[in-house]
Short mmCIF file of N, CA and C in Angstrom, two decimals:
data_model
loop_
_atom_site.label_atom_id
_atom_site.label_comp_id
_atom_site.label_asym_id
_atom_site.label_seq_id
_atom_site.Cartn_x
_atom_site.Cartn_y
_atom_site.Cartn_z
N MET A 1 22.49 41.72 3.08
CA MET A 1 22.58 42.77 1.96
C MET A 1 24.41 43.02 1.80
N LEU A 2 24.64 43.03 2.95
CA LEU A 2 26.30 43.44 2.84
C LEU A 2 27.28 41.75 2.36
N ALA A 3 26.52 40.47 2.72
CA ALA A 3 27.02 39.83 1.83
C ALA A 3 26.79 39.59 0.44
N ALA A 4 25.70 39.81 0.35
CA ALA A 4 25.53 39.93 -1.35
C ALA A 4 26.40 40.92 -2.07
N VAL A 5 26.73 42.02 -1.29
CA VAL A 5 27.52 43.01 -2.25
C VAL A 5 29.29 42.57 -1.91
N LEU A 6 29.56 41.68 -1.06
CA LEU A 6 30.87 41.22 -0.77
C LEU A 6 30.64 40.07 -1.71
N SER A 7 29.53 39.39 -1.72
CA SER A 7 29.79 38.12 -3.03
C SER A 7 30.08 38.79 -4.68
N LEU A 8 29.60 39.54 -4.86
CA LEU A 8 29.84 40.50 -6.03
C LEU A 8 31.29 40.67 -6.17
N THR A 9 31.79 41.33 -5.48
CA THR A 9 33.30 41.74 -5.68
C THR A 9 34.30 40.85 -5.49
N ALA A 10 34.15 39.46 -5.09
CA ALA A 10 34.84 38.39 -4.91
C ALA A 10 35.62 37.98 -6.00
N PRO A 11 35.02 37.79 -7.47
CA PRO A 11 35.58 37.61 -8.45
C PRO A 11 36.76 38.75 -9.01
N VAL A 12 36.42 39.79 -8.64
CA VAL A 12 37.08 40.98 -9.19
C VAL A 12 38.57 40.94 -8.20
N GLN A 13 38.63 40.55 -7.01
CA GLN A 13 39.71 40.56 -6.11
C GLN A 13 40.43 39.43 -6.21
N ALA A 14 39.88 38.41 -6.95
CA ALA A 14 40.99 37.19 -7.26
C ALA A 14 42.15 37.28 -8.54
N PRO A 15 43.07 36.74 -7.96
CA PRO A 15 44.48 36.66 -9.00
C PRO A 15 44.00 36.00 -10.15
N PRO A 16 44.73 36.90 -11.29
CA PRO A 16 44.46 36.05 -12.47
C PRO A 16 45.30 34.41 -12.70
N ALA A 17 44.29 33.55 -13.09
CA ALA A 17 44.93 32.01 -13.37
C ALA A 17 45.51 32.00 -14.98
N GLN A 18 46.62 31.30 -15.11
CA GLN A 18 47.00 31.04 -16.35
C GLN A 18 47.15 29.57 -16.48
N ALA A 19 47.10 29.44 -17.58
CA ALA A 19 46.95 27.93 -17.80
C ALA A 19 48.38 27.16 -18.38
N GLN A 20 48.55 25.90 -17.80
CA GLN A 20 50.14 25.54 -18.48
C GLN A 20 50.04 25.56 -20.16
N ASP A 21 50.98 25.66 -20.51
CA ASP A 21 51.41 25.49 -22.02
C ASP A 21 50.93 23.92 -22.26
N TYR A 22 50.35 23.52 -23.60
CA TYR A 22 49.87 22.37 -23.72
C TYR A 22 50.31 22.27 -25.45
N PRO A 23 50.89 21.44 -25.95
CA PRO A 23 51.47 20.22 -25.38
C PRO A 23 52.80 20.37 -24.80
N THR A 24 53.12 19.42 -23.89
CA THR A 24 54.60 19.73 -23.31
C THR A 24 55.42 18.73 -23.98
N ARG A 25 54.69 17.71 -24.38
CA ARG A 25 55.48 16.80 -25.07
C ARG A 25 54.93 16.50 -26.58
N PRO A 26 56.06 15.80 -27.35
CA PRO A 26 55.60 15.71 -28.72
C PRO A 26 54.13 15.14 -29.12
N VAL A 27 53.70 15.26 -29.94
CA VAL A 27 51.85 15.09 -29.97
C VAL A 27 52.10 13.43 -31.07
N THR A 28 51.34 12.56 -30.81
CA THR A 28 51.60 11.67 -31.66
C THR A 28 49.96 11.31 -32.40
N ILE A 29 50.25 11.29 -33.42
CA ILE A 29 48.75 11.03 -34.17
C ILE A 29 48.61 9.29 -34.28
N THR A 30 47.94 8.78 -34.37
CA THR A 30 48.36 7.26 -34.48
C THR A 30 47.22 6.74 -35.48
N VAL A 31 47.89 6.20 -36.60
CA VAL A 31 46.63 5.96 -37.75
C VAL A 31 46.60 3.97 -37.85
N CYS A 32 45.70 3.68 -37.88
CA CYS A 32 45.33 2.31 -38.01
C CYS A 32 45.65 1.54 -39.03
N PHE A 33 45.97 2.32 -40.00
CA PHE A 33 46.45 1.53 -41.32
C PHE A 33 47.74 1.82 -41.57
N PRO A 34 48.41 0.91 -42.70
CA PRO A 34 49.86 0.81 -42.98
C PRO A 34 50.48 2.17 -43.33
N PRO A 35 51.60 2.19 -43.51
CA PRO A 35 52.15 3.49 -44.43
C PRO A 35 52.14 3.57 -45.97
N GLY A 36 51.82 4.57 -46.42
CA GLY A 36 51.42 4.82 -47.85
C GLY A 36 49.88 4.64 -48.08
N ALA A 37 48.91 4.29 -46.99
CA ALA A 37 47.71 4.59 -47.36
C ALA A 37 47.33 6.14 -47.37
N SER A 38 46.23 6.15 -48.18
CA SER A 38 45.91 7.44 -48.08
C SER A 38 45.28 7.97 -46.70
N THR A 39 44.93 7.50 -45.72
CA THR A 39 44.76 7.82 -44.39
C THR A 39 46.18 8.54 -43.88
N ASP A 40 47.08 7.76 -44.23
CA ASP A 40 48.56 7.89 -43.65
C ASP A 40 48.98 9.23 -44.19
N THR A 41 48.76 9.32 -45.64
CA THR A 41 49.19 10.68 -46.36
C THR A 41 48.61 12.12 -45.71
N ILE A 42 47.03 11.65 -45.48
CA ILE A 42 46.36 12.80 -44.68
C ILE A 42 46.87 13.39 -43.46
N ALA A 43 47.22 12.11 -42.50
CA ALA A 43 47.84 12.38 -41.24
C ALA A 43 49.06 13.01 -41.54
N ARG A 44 49.95 12.68 -42.02
CA ARG A 44 51.20 13.17 -42.52
C ARG A 44 51.25 15.11 -42.63
N ARG A 45 50.19 15.39 -43.48
CA ARG A 45 49.74 16.61 -44.20
C ARG A 45 49.20 17.25 -42.91
N ILE A 46 48.39 16.61 -41.91
CA ILE A 46 48.08 17.39 -41.09
C ILE A 46 48.95 17.64 -39.82
N ALA A 47 49.95 16.38 -39.69
CA ALA A 47 50.91 16.56 -38.71
C ALA A 47 52.05 17.85 -39.02
N GLU A 48 52.08 18.04 -40.40
CA GLU A 48 52.99 19.18 -40.96
C GLU A 48 52.55 20.54 -40.53
N ARG A 49 51.30 20.65 -40.79
CA ARG A 49 50.78 21.81 -40.11
C ARG A 49 50.60 22.04 -38.73
N LEU A 50 50.23 20.99 -38.00
CA LEU A 50 50.32 20.75 -36.46
C LEU A 50 51.47 21.32 -36.18
N THR A 51 52.81 20.85 -36.65
CA THR A 51 54.17 20.92 -36.20
C THR A 51 54.22 22.77 -35.93
N THR A 52 53.97 23.44 -37.60
CA THR A 52 54.23 24.72 -37.75
C THR A 52 53.21 25.49 -36.67
N SER A 53 52.13 25.11 -36.55
CA SER A 53 51.01 25.94 -35.70
C SER A 53 51.54 25.75 -34.19
N LEU A 54 51.67 24.59 -33.85
CA LEU A 54 52.08 24.28 -32.27
C LEU A 54 53.41 24.84 -31.85
N GLY A 55 54.04 24.76 -32.89
CA GLY A 55 55.84 25.04 -32.23
C GLY A 55 56.25 23.62 -31.82
N ARG A 56 55.78 22.49 -31.91
CA ARG A 56 55.90 21.21 -31.02
C ARG A 56 56.07 20.09 -32.38
N PRO A 57 56.99 19.00 -32.18
CA PRO A 57 56.80 18.02 -33.20
C PRO A 57 55.57 17.11 -32.90
N VAL A 58 54.91 17.04 -34.22
CA VAL A 58 54.12 16.05 -34.57
C VAL A 58 54.30 14.97 -35.24
N VAL A 59 54.21 13.59 -34.54
CA VAL A 59 54.65 12.50 -35.02
C VAL A 59 53.53 11.61 -35.46
N VAL A 60 53.64 10.88 -36.53
CA VAL A 60 52.40 9.89 -37.17
C VAL A 60 53.22 8.93 -36.89
N ASP A 61 52.44 7.83 -36.18
CA ASP A 61 52.81 6.50 -35.75
C ASP A 61 51.74 5.36 -36.55
N ASN A 62 52.29 4.85 -37.28
CA ASN A 62 51.31 3.94 -38.02
C ASN A 62 51.41 2.49 -37.26
N ARG A 63 50.20 2.09 -37.09
CA ARG A 63 49.98 0.70 -36.50
C ARG A 63 49.09 -0.13 -36.64
N GLY A 64 49.14 -0.27 -38.27
CA GLY A 64 48.11 -1.15 -38.97
C GLY A 64 48.05 -2.61 -38.56
N GLY A 65 46.91 -3.27 -39.18
CA GLY A 65 46.76 -4.49 -38.92
C GLY A 65 45.95 -5.01 -37.89
N ALA A 66 45.12 -6.10 -38.02
CA ALA A 66 43.99 -6.58 -36.89
C ALA A 66 42.94 -5.84 -37.13
N GLY A 67 42.54 -5.22 -38.13
CA GLY A 67 41.54 -4.68 -38.38
C GLY A 67 41.30 -3.37 -37.52
N GLY A 68 42.78 -2.75 -37.39
CA GLY A 68 42.56 -1.72 -36.31
C GLY A 68 42.53 -1.71 -34.98
N ASN A 69 42.74 -3.37 -34.29
CA ASN A 69 43.02 -3.53 -33.04
C ASN A 69 44.07 -3.17 -32.24
N ILE A 70 45.42 -3.41 -33.44
CA ILE A 70 46.62 -3.15 -32.49
C ILE A 70 46.70 -1.68 -32.38
N ALA A 71 46.21 -0.67 -33.08
CA ALA A 71 46.24 0.90 -32.83
C ALA A 71 45.12 0.97 -31.54
N GLY A 72 43.90 0.30 -31.90
CA GLY A 72 43.06 0.55 -30.59
C GLY A 72 43.61 0.15 -29.18
N SER A 73 43.99 -0.85 -29.37
CA SER A 73 44.74 -1.12 -27.70
C SER A 73 45.85 -0.39 -27.47
N LEU A 74 46.76 -0.01 -28.66
CA LEU A 74 47.49 1.24 -28.10
C LEU A 74 47.37 2.32 -27.16
N LEU A 75 46.04 3.08 -27.80
CA LEU A 75 45.29 4.19 -27.40
C LEU A 75 44.82 3.48 -26.02
N THR A 76 44.22 2.41 -25.74
CA THR A 76 43.63 2.40 -24.38
C THR A 76 44.51 1.93 -23.21
N ARG A 77 45.73 1.82 -23.41
CA ARG A 77 46.59 1.95 -22.36
C ARG A 77 46.29 2.65 -21.53
N PRO A 78 46.41 2.51 -19.89
CA PRO A 78 46.27 3.76 -18.98
C PRO A 78 47.18 4.57 -18.92
N SER A 79 48.66 4.38 -19.38
CA SER A 79 49.84 5.72 -19.66
C SER A 79 50.11 5.50 -20.62
N LEU A 80 49.87 5.97 -21.33
CA LEU A 80 50.41 6.51 -22.43
C LEU A 80 51.56 7.52 -22.35
N PRO A 81 53.24 7.23 -22.89
CA PRO A 81 54.17 8.03 -22.90
C PRO A 81 54.08 9.28 -23.86
N VAL A 82 53.13 9.53 -24.38
CA VAL A 82 53.31 10.60 -25.52
C VAL A 82 51.52 11.25 -25.37
N GLN A 83 51.70 12.21 -25.67
CA GLN A 83 50.02 12.85 -25.87
C GLN A 83 49.75 12.79 -27.31
N THR A 84 48.52 12.04 -27.51
CA THR A 84 47.80 11.51 -28.36
C THR A 84 46.55 12.48 -28.79
#
């Protein structure tokens, strides 16, 4: 019985946890079409709004060609230098 009461009070005694700020680096939106396409225009509008709401720079990276394989191979790298 005492163990049950103590287990219920344990979460109350735990210190509050805070998450780290995210994102910590510039955010990159990778578009698999060349600049000037409709997807590029939409991505740039989204990037503008995300920049104001996140307070961090959001960059649009156009990697057109090879049917989207260039952008796909970029996103499958194990260690990206940016947050996508």
